[in-house]
Amino acid sequence: MAVIMLAGTGKISNAIAQSLVLTAGATDSISLVVLGRKLEHAEQTLGQAQAIASCLGKKITGEAYAVDWQDPLSVRPVLERWEPDLVVQMASEQPPSELGNDDAWSQLVTDAGFGITLPLHLPPLRTVCLALESLGKRIPVLNACFPDLVNPVAARLGWPVVGGFGNLATVAAIVRAQWPAVENARFFGCHHHLSRFLNKTLELEHMPRCFTAHDEITPLELLKVLRSVPQPADISTLTAATATSMIRALCGLDAYWKGIVSGPQGKVGGFPAEIKSKAFELDVQGLDCPALEQWNIAQESGDGVLI
């Protein structure tokens, strides 16, 4: 039995719940524990996943709870009751979907950089991690909320955040779908690269790094591909797809995973990695990892923050 706690009830949470159902094998046993500010929303996320499972002849168990994202004591009983294999943290005080409107705050974030929202992603994550700490449990946390910069902060605070998803992984998925030559390439980059792609403001200096088995792809080659592809119809669905196999491997449903993880080991940005025995290992053999780490830090400054 794999017990997966979904902390949050927004678009990403619903997309991940659905994706976990769609990828579940005939012998997989999965329980989804959904936490939300409102019980109704948590019940909707779980109920939809269970209904989809029923349509496919599968069964997903679980339970929904209302929690206070400012109070670790509201989360602690759920952790005690279920002892999840993994917490997927998606709750935030600043969901990206609420930005981009014609208001002063959205304009400030656009002008200053998405990095100024960093403190708003920390409270729910802090609540989950403090609840885990109070129980003396080292359950891994996978963070979806600005992991490129939030995860380095979490690491310095001693929180058990093992990585994140989306951002660079989303860009890499788009490139790989259109360019088979880079299917097994190793990418480095950050949230800045995805936001530039979605905002259609890509230039040569905004390209991620991409290494094949033989050499590094030039920024111009990447730029041509990214300027030629259509925008995703639903970025939440695509982001969830970058996470699903990773979640399965971290829970032991799959023995191995290879892809891109955001903010691993307290590092800034995204890195190629593998999961073996339910733990991340960076896939950087033969590359100058310290130099690429510094490059990621410099690139993420495009979001207005340096860590």
Short mmCIF file of C-alpha atoms in Angstrom, two decimals:
data_model
loop_
_atom_site.label_atom_id
_atom_site.label_comp_id
_atom_site.label_asym_id
_atom_site.label_seq_id
_atom_site.Cartn_x
_atom_site.Cartn_y
_atom_site.Cartn_z
CA MET A 1 0.00 0.00 0.00
CA ALA A 2 1.35 3.42 -1.01
CA VAL A 3 -0.11 6.28 1.02
CA ILE A 4 0.30 9.63 -0.72
CA MET A 5 -0.70 12.85 1.02
CA LEU A 6 -1.76 15.64 -1.34
CA ALA A 7 -1.45 18.93 0.56
CA GLY A 8 -3.58 21.35 -1.43
CA THR A 9 -6.68 21.25 -3.60
CA GLY A 10 -5.83 23.49 -6.56
CA LYS A 11 -5.38 22.65 -10.22
CA ILE A 12 -2.05 20.87 -9.74
CA SER A 13 -3.40 18.68 -6.94
CA ASN A 14 -6.42 17.63 -9.00
CA ALA A 15 -4.22 16.93 -12.01
CA ILE A 16 -1.80 14.80 -9.96
CA ALA A 17 -4.63 12.84 -8.34
CA GLN A 18 -6.04 12.09 -11.78
CA SER A 19 -2.63 11.20 -13.22
CA LEU A 20 -1.90 8.81 -10.35
CA VAL A 21 -5.16 7.03 -11.09
CA LEU A 22 -4.47 6.81 -14.82
CA THR A 23 -0.97 5.38 -14.29
CA ALA A 24 -1.92 2.92 -11.54
CA GLY A 25 -1.18 -0.69 -12.43
CA ALA A 26 -3.48 -3.62 -11.84
CA THR A 27 -1.57 -4.66 -8.70
CA ASP A 28 -0.98 -1.17 -7.29
CA SER A 29 -2.64 -0.30 -4.00
CA ILE A 30 -2.91 3.47 -3.49
CA SER A 31 -4.49 5.66 -0.83
CA LEU A 32 -4.79 9.40 -1.40
CA VAL A 33 -5.04 11.61 1.68
CA VAL A 34 -6.14 15.09 0.57
CA LEU A 35 -5.73 18.20 2.73
CA GLY A 36 -7.35 21.54 1.97
CA ARG A 37 -8.45 24.77 3.58
CA LYS A 38 -12.04 23.70 2.95
CA LEU A 39 -13.27 20.16 3.46
CA GLU A 40 -15.56 20.49 0.45
CA HIS A 41 -12.62 21.12 -1.87
CA ALA A 42 -10.58 18.25 -0.43
CA GLU A 43 -13.56 15.92 -0.84
CA GLN A 44 -13.98 17.05 -4.45
CA THR A 45 -10.35 16.28 -5.29
CA LEU A 46 -10.50 12.82 -3.72
CA GLY A 47 -14.00 12.07 -5.00
CA GLN A 48 -13.12 12.88 -8.59
CA ALA A 49 -10.02 10.67 -8.45
CA GLN A 50 -12.08 7.81 -7.06
CA ALA A 51 -14.77 8.27 -9.73
CA ILE A 52 -12.16 8.18 -12.50
CA ALA A 53 -10.68 5.05 -10.94
CA SER A 54 -14.12 3.44 -10.93
CA CYS A 55 -14.52 4.18 -14.64
CA LEU A 56 -11.26 2.35 -15.29
CA GLY A 57 -12.02 -0.64 -13.10
CA LYS A 58 -9.56 0.51 -10.42
CA LYS A 59 -9.98 1.40 -6.76
CA ILE A 60 -8.42 4.29 -4.88
CA THR A 61 -8.93 4.55 -1.13
CA GLY A 62 -8.27 7.56 1.06
CA GLU A 63 -9.79 10.38 3.05
CA ALA A 64 -10.22 14.16 2.85
CA TYR A 65 -9.51 16.66 5.63
CA ALA A 66 -9.82 20.39 6.27
CA VAL A 67 -6.69 21.90 7.82
CA ASP A 68 -5.39 25.30 8.89
CA TRP A 69 -2.22 25.98 6.88
CA GLN A 70 -0.98 28.24 9.68
CA ASP A 71 -1.31 25.60 12.41
CA PRO A 72 0.87 22.45 12.54
CA LEU A 73 -1.47 20.97 15.15
CA SER A 74 -4.25 20.77 12.57
CA VAL A 75 -2.09 18.59 10.31
CA ARG A 76 -0.51 16.40 12.98
CA PRO A 77 -3.54 14.07 13.61
CA VAL A 78 -3.77 13.27 9.89
CA LEU A 79 -0.08 12.38 9.76
CA GLU A 80 -0.48 10.20 12.86
CA ARG A 81 -3.50 8.46 11.38
CA TRP A 82 -2.06 7.70 7.93
CA GLU A 83 1.75 7.83 8.20
CA PRO A 84 2.09 8.60 4.47
CA ASP A 85 4.98 7.40 2.35
CA LEU A 86 5.21 10.85 0.79
CA VAL A 87 3.73 14.33 1.23
CA VAL A 88 3.23 16.28 -2.00
CA GLN A 89 3.06 19.93 -0.92
CA MET A 90 1.01 22.12 -3.28
CA ALA A 91 -0.73 24.60 -0.96
CA SER A 92 0.48 28.20 -1.18
CA GLU A 93 -0.59 31.67 -0.12
CA GLN A 94 0.17 32.77 -3.69
CA PRO A 95 -0.97 30.33 -6.37
CA PRO A 96 0.53 31.36 -9.74
CA SER A 97 -2.93 31.01 -11.28
CA GLU A 98 -4.06 34.06 -9.28
CA LEU A 99 -1.44 36.28 -10.91
CA GLY A 100 -1.56 37.90 -14.34
CA ASN A 101 -4.66 39.97 -13.72
CA ASP A 102 -4.94 43.71 -14.22
CA ASP A 103 -4.18 44.64 -10.62
CA ALA A 104 -1.35 46.38 -8.77
CA TRP A 105 0.01 43.22 -7.11
CA SER A 106 0.24 41.28 -10.37
CA GLN A 107 2.01 44.21 -11.99
CA LEU A 108 4.48 44.42 -9.10
CA VAL A 109 5.30 40.71 -9.42
CA THR A 110 5.80 41.18 -13.16
CA ASP A 111 8.11 44.15 -12.64
CA ALA A 112 10.09 42.83 -9.67
CA GLY A 113 10.13 39.15 -10.57
CA PHE A 114 8.23 36.09 -9.34
CA GLY A 115 10.89 35.69 -6.65
CA ILE A 116 9.21 38.29 -4.46
CA THR A 117 6.41 35.77 -3.86
CA LEU A 118 8.86 33.36 -2.19
CA PRO A 119 7.76 34.14 1.42
CA LEU A 120 4.14 33.43 0.45
CA HIS A 121 4.95 29.82 -0.50
CA LEU A 122 6.56 29.01 2.84
CA PRO A 123 3.72 29.00 5.46
CA PRO A 124 1.85 25.84 4.36
CA LEU A 125 5.15 24.01 3.81
CA ARG A 126 6.34 25.14 7.23
CA THR A 127 3.13 23.85 8.82
CA VAL A 128 3.54 20.38 7.28
CA CYS A 129 7.24 20.15 8.16
CA LEU A 130 6.75 21.31 11.76
CA ALA A 131 3.95 18.77 12.18
CA LEU A 132 6.30 16.04 10.93
CA GLU A 133 9.04 17.27 13.25
CA SER A 134 6.72 17.23 16.26
CA LEU A 135 6.00 13.55 15.58
CA GLY A 136 9.67 12.71 15.12
CA LYS A 137 8.98 11.41 11.62
CA ARG A 138 11.24 11.88 8.61
CA ILE A 139 8.62 11.46 5.90
CA PRO A 140 9.86 12.94 2.60
CA VAL A 141 8.15 16.05 1.24
CA LEU A 142 7.96 16.85 -2.46
CA ASN A 143 7.31 20.56 -2.91
CA ALA A 144 5.53 22.00 -5.95
CA CYS A 145 5.49 25.65 -4.86
CA PHE A 146 8.41 27.56 -6.44
CA PRO A 147 10.77 24.67 -5.53
CA ASP A 148 13.75 26.22 -7.32
CA LEU A 149 14.10 28.77 -4.50
CA VAL A 150 11.79 27.54 -1.73
CA ASN A 151 13.64 24.22 -1.42
CA PRO A 152 17.03 25.86 -0.71
CA VAL A 153 15.35 27.83 2.09
CA ALA A 154 13.71 24.65 3.41
CA ALA A 155 17.06 22.83 3.42
CA ARG A 156 18.66 25.57 5.50
CA LEU A 157 15.81 25.22 7.98
CA GLY A 158 16.30 21.46 8.22
CA TRP A 159 12.95 20.56 6.67
CA PRO A 160 12.67 17.12 4.95
CA VAL A 161 12.02 18.50 1.46
CA VAL A 162 13.64 16.12 -1.02
CA GLY A 163 12.81 17.90 -4.26
CA GLY A 164 10.17 19.45 -6.47
CA PHE A 165 8.75 19.22 -9.97
CA GLY A 166 7.57 21.25 -12.94
CA ASN A 167 9.47 24.34 -14.16
CA LEU A 168 12.60 23.00 -15.93
CA ALA A 169 11.03 19.53 -16.26
CA THR A 170 8.09 21.12 -18.06
CA VAL A 171 10.34 22.93 -20.52
CA ALA A 172 12.37 19.76 -21.11
CA ALA A 173 9.20 17.74 -21.78
CA ILE A 174 8.10 20.26 -24.41
CA VAL A 175 11.50 20.18 -26.14
CA ARG A 176 11.80 16.38 -26.03
CA ALA A 177 8.33 15.92 -27.53
CA GLN A 178 9.38 17.92 -30.59
CA TRP A 179 13.04 16.91 -30.87
CA PRO A 180 13.80 13.16 -30.47
CA ALA A 181 17.56 13.82 -30.56
CA VAL A 182 17.41 15.19 -26.99
CA GLU A 183 15.11 12.51 -25.57
CA ASN A 184 17.80 11.28 -23.17
CA ALA A 185 19.59 14.62 -22.72
CA ARG A 186 20.34 16.10 -19.31
CA PHE A 187 18.89 19.56 -18.68
CA PHE A 188 19.81 22.30 -16.20
CA GLY A 189 17.73 25.43 -15.57
CA CYS A 190 15.03 26.95 -13.43
CA HIS A 191 11.58 28.52 -13.10
CA HIS A 192 12.85 31.57 -14.99
CA HIS A 193 13.09 29.52 -18.20
CA LEU A 194 9.51 28.25 -17.98
CA SER A 195 8.05 31.67 -17.19
CA ARG A 196 9.87 33.20 -20.16
CA PHE A 197 8.50 30.46 -22.42
CA LEU A 198 4.93 30.93 -21.18
CA ASN A 199 5.19 34.73 -21.44
CA LYS A 200 6.66 34.44 -24.96
CA THR A 201 9.69 36.54 -24.03
CA LEU A 202 12.41 33.98 -24.78
CA GLU A 203 15.78 35.15 -26.03
CA LEU A 204 19.14 33.39 -26.41
CA GLU A 205 20.18 34.33 -22.86
CA HIS A 206 17.07 32.63 -21.45
CA MET A 207 17.84 29.11 -22.67
CA PRO A 208 18.37 26.18 -20.28
CA ARG A 209 21.51 24.04 -20.62
CA CYS A 210 21.08 20.73 -22.43
CA PHE A 211 23.72 17.99 -22.66
CA THR A 212 23.44 14.95 -24.91
CA ALA A 213 25.76 11.95 -24.62
CA HIS A 214 28.14 13.63 -27.06
CA ASP A 215 27.99 17.41 -26.59
CA GLU A 216 25.99 20.42 -25.41
CA ILE A 217 23.06 21.66 -27.50
CA THR A 218 23.53 25.29 -28.49
CA PRO A 219 21.16 27.98 -27.14
CA LEU A 220 20.20 28.87 -30.70
CA GLU A 221 19.05 25.31 -31.43
CA LEU A 222 16.92 25.28 -28.26
CA LEU A 223 15.50 28.71 -29.00
CA LYS A 224 14.38 27.63 -32.46
CA VAL A 225 12.53 24.64 -31.01
CA LEU A 226 10.86 26.56 -28.17
CA ARG A 227 9.76 29.37 -30.46
CA SER A 228 8.19 26.87 -32.87
CA VAL A 229 6.10 24.83 -30.44
CA PRO A 230 2.54 25.67 -29.32
CA GLN A 231 1.77 26.76 -25.79
CA PRO A 232 0.44 23.94 -23.54
CA ALA A 233 -3.33 23.68 -23.50
CA ASP A 234 -3.25 23.08 -19.73
CA ILE A 235 -0.01 23.77 -17.89
CA SER A 236 -1.31 22.07 -14.73
CA THR A 237 -1.84 18.77 -16.53
CA LEU A 238 1.63 18.94 -18.05
CA THR A 239 3.21 19.85 -14.69
CA ALA A 240 1.45 16.91 -13.05
CA ALA A 241 2.81 14.62 -15.75
CA THR A 242 6.37 15.64 -14.81
CA ALA A 243 5.63 14.59 -11.23
CA THR A 244 3.64 11.37 -11.49
CA SER A 245 6.40 8.87 -12.23
CA MET A 246 8.63 10.62 -9.69
CA ILE A 247 5.93 10.24 -7.01
CA ARG A 248 5.46 6.58 -7.85
CA ALA A 249 9.18 5.89 -7.47
CA LEU A 250 9.48 7.83 -4.21
CA CYS A 251 6.64 5.70 -2.80
CA GLY A 252 8.13 2.43 -4.01
CA LEU A 253 5.43 1.74 -6.60
CA ASP A 254 8.17 1.80 -9.24
CA ALA A 255 11.76 0.69 -8.63
CA TYR A 256 13.44 3.31 -10.81
CA TRP A 257 12.89 6.80 -12.20
CA LYS A 258 15.00 9.12 -14.32
CA GLY A 259 14.16 12.71 -15.11
CA ILE A 260 14.46 16.25 -13.76
CA VAL A 261 13.99 17.33 -10.15
CA SER A 262 13.71 20.92 -8.93
CA GLY A 263 15.55 22.07 -5.81
CA PRO A 264 17.18 18.74 -4.83
CA GLN A 265 19.48 18.67 -1.80
CA GLY A 266 18.84 22.35 -1.19
CA LYS A 267 20.21 23.34 -4.59
CA VAL A 268 18.81 26.18 -6.69
CA GLY A 269 17.00 25.21 -9.89
CA GLY A 270 16.47 21.97 -11.74
CA PHE A 271 18.89 19.07 -12.18
CA PRO A 272 18.90 15.69 -13.94
CA ALA A 273 18.39 12.94 -11.39
CA GLU A 274 17.47 9.33 -10.76
CA ILE A 275 15.47 7.65 -8.01
CA LYS A 276 16.82 4.38 -6.65
CA SER A 277 15.55 2.75 -3.46
CA LYS A 278 13.07 5.64 -3.01
CA ALA A 279 15.84 8.30 -2.89
CA PHE A 280 17.16 10.91 -5.33
CA GLU A 281 20.64 10.74 -6.84
CA LEU A 282 21.85 13.53 -9.12
CA ASP A 283 22.65 12.34 -12.64
CA VAL A 284 25.66 14.58 -13.26
CA GLN A 285 28.50 12.15 -13.97
CA GLY A 286 30.96 13.60 -16.47
CA LEU A 287 29.67 17.16 -16.04
CA ASP A 288 31.04 20.09 -14.04
CA CYS A 289 28.28 20.08 -11.43
CA PRO A 290 29.65 22.94 -9.23
CA ALA A 291 29.85 25.20 -12.29
CA LEU A 292 26.32 24.24 -13.36
CA GLU A 293 25.05 24.92 -9.84
CA GLN A 294 26.48 28.43 -10.04
CA TRP A 295 24.98 28.88 -13.49
CA ASN A 296 21.54 27.90 -12.14
CA ILE A 297 21.89 30.45 -9.33
CA ALA A 298 22.78 33.19 -11.79
CA GLN A 299 19.87 32.26 -14.06
CA GLU A 300 17.35 32.21 -11.21
CA SER A 301 18.29 35.80 -10.43
CA GLY A 302 16.05 36.54 -13.41
CA ASP A 303 13.16 35.92 -11.00
CA GLY A 304 14.45 38.74 -8.80
CA VAL A 305 15.99 36.73 -5.94
CA LEU A 306 19.45 35.39 -5.12
CA ILE A 307 20.03 32.63 -2.53
#
